[in-house]
Amino acid sequence: MKTCQEIVSLVTTESPTGETMWTRVSIGLHLRLCTHCSRLVRQLKQIARISRATREEPSPDLEERILYRLLKKDRLE
Amino acid sequence: MVRNPADNTRRTTTEDAGDGTISTSHVPQPYLSACDERSGALLRDLGERNPEALATVVRDHTRDLYRVAIGMGIPAQDAEDLVHDVFLTFLQTLDHFAGRARLRTWLWGILRNKIHEYRHARGRQEVELDNDAGLDLMAPRFDARGRWLRPPADLHRLLNSALAGTAIQSCLQRLPPRQRLIFRLREIEDLDTREICTLLDISATHCGVLIHRARLRLRDCLERAGWTGNQS
C-alpha cells in the first residue's frame, strides 16, 4: 500500500519509463479513497487546463507569411 | 550536430489517463508526419526549390516550431522571425540533412541553435540551473509515515474565478527559470516530455523531476495567495 507522499510524487513526476500497470491501479485506488490526494490531483489538472487556456495562439496566416518571405527571398537570390 | 533521440512515440493522452495520474501515457506508434513519409521525393523537390515542397514543410512544421520558441520565452514577433530563419537555414543545409534524421528533429535542432544565438546576441543568459535542487517542497506536509500533516487547501474560489489565469501567470513568473520553462513547454504548449528533454539537453529523469517541482511549486504559490474556499 503506497503512502500519500508516494502517491503525490508518482502523479506529479513524469517517469521516463512510465508506470507499471500495478502502480497505475494502485494510484487509481488510492485516489478513490483519499480525499486529500484526489483534491491535489484535481487542482493540478485544473491549473494545467487554465494555463493552457491562456496560451496565445499564433495568427492563422503565420504559415503563409513565412512561406511568402521564404519564396520572396528565394526569388531575390 | 543534432541529436537523434529515440522518440518514436507520440503523446496520445493529455491530462486524464482515467486512473487519476496527470502524467502522460505514451503508446508506441510511428511518429512520422505526412512530410517524412515521402521525405525522399520531398527532399529532391526542396533541392530544386519547388514551392509546393517548401509549402508542405512550412505548413507541417511552422506551428510547432513557433510554439517551442514561445515556450522557450521568445517574444511573439521575434519567434516568427526565428521560425523563418529556421526554414532558411534548413534550405541552406539541405545537403547535410539528406534524410539522416527525422525532419522534425532536424528542424528542432536548428531552432535550438537559433534560440541560443538569439540569447547570445542579446546578452541573455541561457536558462540557469535551479537553485532549489534537492529541495522537496512537499516533505514538510507529510509525517514520517508519509501521511498528510498539512493537506492541500481548497482552491475552489481561486481556480473558478475569472482571475485564475492571471493568478497562475503571476505565480508562474515566480518559479525558478528552468521550472517555468518546463511548465510552459509541457503544460501550456503541450509538448511531449521526451521532446522537451532533447530541446533542453537534459535527462528524462531530470526533466520529470523539474516538472514535478514546477507543478507543486505553482500550486503552492496559489495556495499562499490566500484564495482558499470550502467547497472543492
Short mmCIF file of C-alpha atoms in Angstrom, two decimals, chain B residues 41-218:
data_model
loop_
_atom_site.label_atom_id
_atom_site.label_comp_id
_atom_site.label_asym_id
_atom_site.label_seq_id
_atom_site.Cartn_x
_atom_site.Cartn_y
_atom_site.Cartn_z
CA ALA B 41 10.74 12.87 -53.06
CA LEU B 42 10.24 15.88 -50.82
CA LEU B 43 13.98 16.42 -50.34
CA ARG B 44 14.57 16.17 -54.05
CA ASP B 45 11.83 18.73 -54.69
CA LEU B 46 13.18 21.02 -51.97
CA GLY B 47 16.64 20.83 -53.50
CA GLU B 48 15.09 22.05 -56.74
CA ARG B 49 13.37 24.85 -54.79
CA ASN B 50 9.94 23.53 -55.65
CA PRO B 51 7.47 25.96 -54.00
CA GLU B 52 4.94 23.19 -53.35
CA ALA B 53 7.53 21.14 -51.45
CA LEU B 54 8.56 24.16 -49.41
CA ALA B 55 4.91 24.92 -48.67
CA THR B 56 4.41 21.35 -47.41
CA VAL B 57 7.31 21.60 -44.96
CA VAL B 58 6.33 25.07 -43.77
CA ARG B 59 2.69 24.11 -43.25
CA ASP B 60 3.58 20.88 -41.44
CA HIS B 61 6.11 22.34 -39.00
CA THR B 62 5.64 26.09 -38.52
CA ARG B 63 3.10 25.96 -35.71
CA ASP B 64 5.08 23.54 -33.55
CA LEU B 65 8.33 25.45 -34.07
CA TYR B 66 6.58 28.67 -33.15
CA ARG B 67 5.12 27.11 -30.00
CA VAL B 68 8.52 25.86 -28.93
CA ALA B 69 10.02 29.33 -29.43
CA ILE B 70 7.23 30.94 -27.40
CA GLY B 71 7.56 28.23 -24.75
CA MET B 72 11.28 29.00 -24.57
CA GLY B 73 10.42 32.59 -23.71
CA ILE B 74 10.97 34.26 -27.10
CA PRO B 75 8.61 37.24 -27.71
CA ALA B 76 5.94 36.64 -30.39
CA GLN B 77 7.37 38.90 -33.11
CA ASP B 78 10.88 37.53 -32.66
CA ALA B 79 9.51 33.97 -32.59
CA GLU B 80 8.08 34.42 -36.07
CA ASP B 81 11.44 35.71 -37.34
CA LEU B 82 13.24 32.80 -35.68
CA VAL B 83 10.95 30.26 -37.33
CA HIS B 84 11.51 31.94 -40.68
CA ASP B 85 15.28 31.73 -40.08
CA VAL B 86 14.97 28.04 -39.17
CA PHE B 87 13.50 27.29 -42.60
CA LEU B 88 16.13 29.45 -44.31
CA THR B 89 18.93 27.54 -42.57
CA PHE B 90 17.18 24.28 -43.35
CA LEU B 91 17.14 25.11 -47.05
CA GLN B 92 20.78 26.19 -46.94
CA THR B 93 21.87 22.99 -45.20
CA LEU B 94 19.64 20.60 -47.10
CA ASP B 95 22.64 18.64 -48.38
CA HIS B 96 23.81 17.93 -44.82
CA PHE B 97 20.36 16.75 -43.77
CA ALA B 98 19.88 14.23 -46.58
CA GLY B 99 17.22 12.40 -44.60
CA ARG B 100 19.61 11.30 -41.83
CA ALA B 101 17.23 12.34 -39.08
CA ARG B 102 13.51 12.88 -38.86
CA LEU B 103 12.69 16.18 -40.46
CA ARG B 104 11.00 17.36 -37.28
CA THR B 105 14.08 16.51 -35.17
CA TRP B 106 16.34 18.29 -37.63
CA LEU B 107 14.22 21.45 -37.65
CA TRP B 108 14.02 21.47 -33.84
CA GLY B 109 17.79 21.17 -33.67
CA ILE B 110 18.15 24.21 -35.92
CA LEU B 111 15.62 26.09 -33.78
CA ARG B 112 17.57 25.23 -30.65
CA ASN B 113 20.70 26.74 -32.15
CA LYS B 114 18.78 29.82 -33.31
CA ILE B 115 17.41 30.38 -29.81
CA HIS B 116 20.93 30.03 -28.41
CA GLU B 117 22.22 32.61 -30.92
CA TYR B 118 19.26 34.88 -30.17
CA ARG B 119 20.00 34.87 -26.46
CA HIS B 120 23.71 35.29 -27.01
CA ALA B 121 23.18 38.26 -29.36
CA ARG B 122 21.08 39.98 -26.72
CA GLY B 123 23.49 39.24 -23.92
CA ARG B 124 20.94 36.99 -22.27
CA GLN B 125 22.00 34.07 -20.17
CA GLU B 126 20.89 30.59 -21.02
CA VAL B 127 18.24 29.42 -18.61
CA GLU B 128 20.20 28.77 -15.47
CA LEU B 129 20.06 25.79 -13.18
CA ASP B 130 17.52 25.88 -10.39
CA ASN B 131 18.69 27.00 -7.04
CA ASP B 132 16.32 24.71 -5.20
CA ALA B 133 17.82 21.45 -6.39
CA GLY B 134 17.13 18.78 -3.84
CA LEU B 135 14.53 20.81 -2.03
CA ASP B 136 11.42 18.76 -1.52
CA LEU B 137 8.59 21.23 -1.36
CA MET B 138 6.06 18.69 -0.15
CA ALA B 139 8.14 16.97 2.52
CA PRO B 140 7.03 19.24 5.41
CA ARG B 141 3.41 18.43 4.57
CA PHE B 142 3.79 14.75 5.49
CA ASP B 143 4.64 12.86 8.67
CA ALA B 144 7.36 10.21 8.90
CA ARG B 145 4.92 7.57 7.64
CA GLY B 146 4.02 9.57 4.53
CA ARG B 147 0.57 10.67 5.78
CA TRP B 148 -0.73 14.19 5.29
CA LEU B 149 0.15 16.58 8.13
CA ARG B 150 -0.89 19.67 6.19
CA PRO B 151 -3.38 18.61 3.50
CA PRO B 152 -3.83 20.71 0.36
CA ALA B 153 -6.10 23.70 0.96
CA ASP B 154 -9.25 24.14 -1.07
CA LEU B 155 -8.52 26.36 -4.10
CA HIS B 156 -12.06 26.27 -5.46
CA ARG B 157 -12.67 30.02 -5.16
CA LEU B 158 -9.47 30.98 -6.91
CA LEU B 159 -9.48 28.35 -9.64
CA ASN B 160 -13.11 29.05 -10.52
CA SER B 161 -12.76 32.80 -10.55
CA ALA B 162 -12.17 34.99 -13.59
CA LEU B 163 -8.78 35.86 -12.15
CA ALA B 164 -7.49 32.29 -12.14
CA GLY B 165 -5.47 32.74 -15.35
CA THR B 166 -3.87 35.94 -14.08
CA ALA B 167 -3.06 34.38 -10.71
CA ILE B 168 -1.43 31.39 -12.40
CA GLN B 169 0.62 33.63 -14.70
CA SER B 170 1.75 35.66 -11.73
CA CYS B 171 2.84 32.53 -9.84
CA LEU B 172 4.49 31.17 -12.98
CA GLN B 173 6.73 34.24 -13.05
CA ARG B 174 7.92 33.39 -9.55
CA LEU B 175 9.06 29.88 -10.43
CA PRO B 176 12.78 29.23 -10.84
CA PRO B 177 13.53 29.87 -14.55
CA ARG B 178 14.07 26.30 -15.65
CA GLN B 179 10.93 25.09 -13.89
CA ARG B 180 8.97 27.91 -15.52
CA LEU B 181 10.36 26.94 -18.90
CA ILE B 182 9.48 23.30 -18.47
CA PHE B 183 6.00 24.10 -17.20
CA ARG B 184 5.39 26.31 -20.22
CA LEU B 185 6.63 23.72 -22.69
CA ARG B 186 4.81 20.84 -21.04
CA GLU B 187 1.54 22.20 -19.74
CA ILE B 188 0.93 25.28 -21.86
CA GLU B 189 2.49 24.42 -25.20
CA ASP B 190 1.58 20.74 -24.69
CA LEU B 191 4.90 19.29 -25.86
CA ASP B 192 5.94 15.71 -25.33
CA THR B 193 8.28 15.22 -22.35
CA ARG B 194 10.92 13.48 -24.45
CA GLU B 195 10.97 16.33 -26.92
CA ILE B 196 11.39 18.79 -24.07
CA CYS B 197 14.34 16.81 -22.70
CA THR B 198 16.02 16.83 -26.10
CA LEU B 199 15.35 20.52 -26.55
CA LEU B 200 16.87 21.39 -23.17
CA ASP B 201 19.54 18.70 -23.38
CA ILE B 202 18.70 17.19 -20.01
CA SER B 203 17.99 13.62 -18.97
CA ALA B 204 14.44 12.29 -18.92
CA THR B 205 14.72 11.72 -15.17
CA HIS B 206 15.79 15.29 -14.52
CA CYS B 207 13.03 16.51 -16.78
CA GLY B 208 10.45 14.52 -14.80
CA VAL B 209 11.72 15.93 -11.52
CA LEU B 210 11.62 19.50 -12.82
CA ILE B 211 8.03 19.06 -13.99
CA HIS B 212 7.13 17.63 -10.58
CA ARG B 213 8.69 20.62 -8.81
CA ALA B 214 7.13 23.15 -11.18
CA ARG B 215 3.61 21.75 -10.73
CA LEU B 216 3.80 21.62 -6.96
CA ARG B 217 5.55 24.95 -6.57
CA LEU B 218 2.99 26.67 -8.77
#
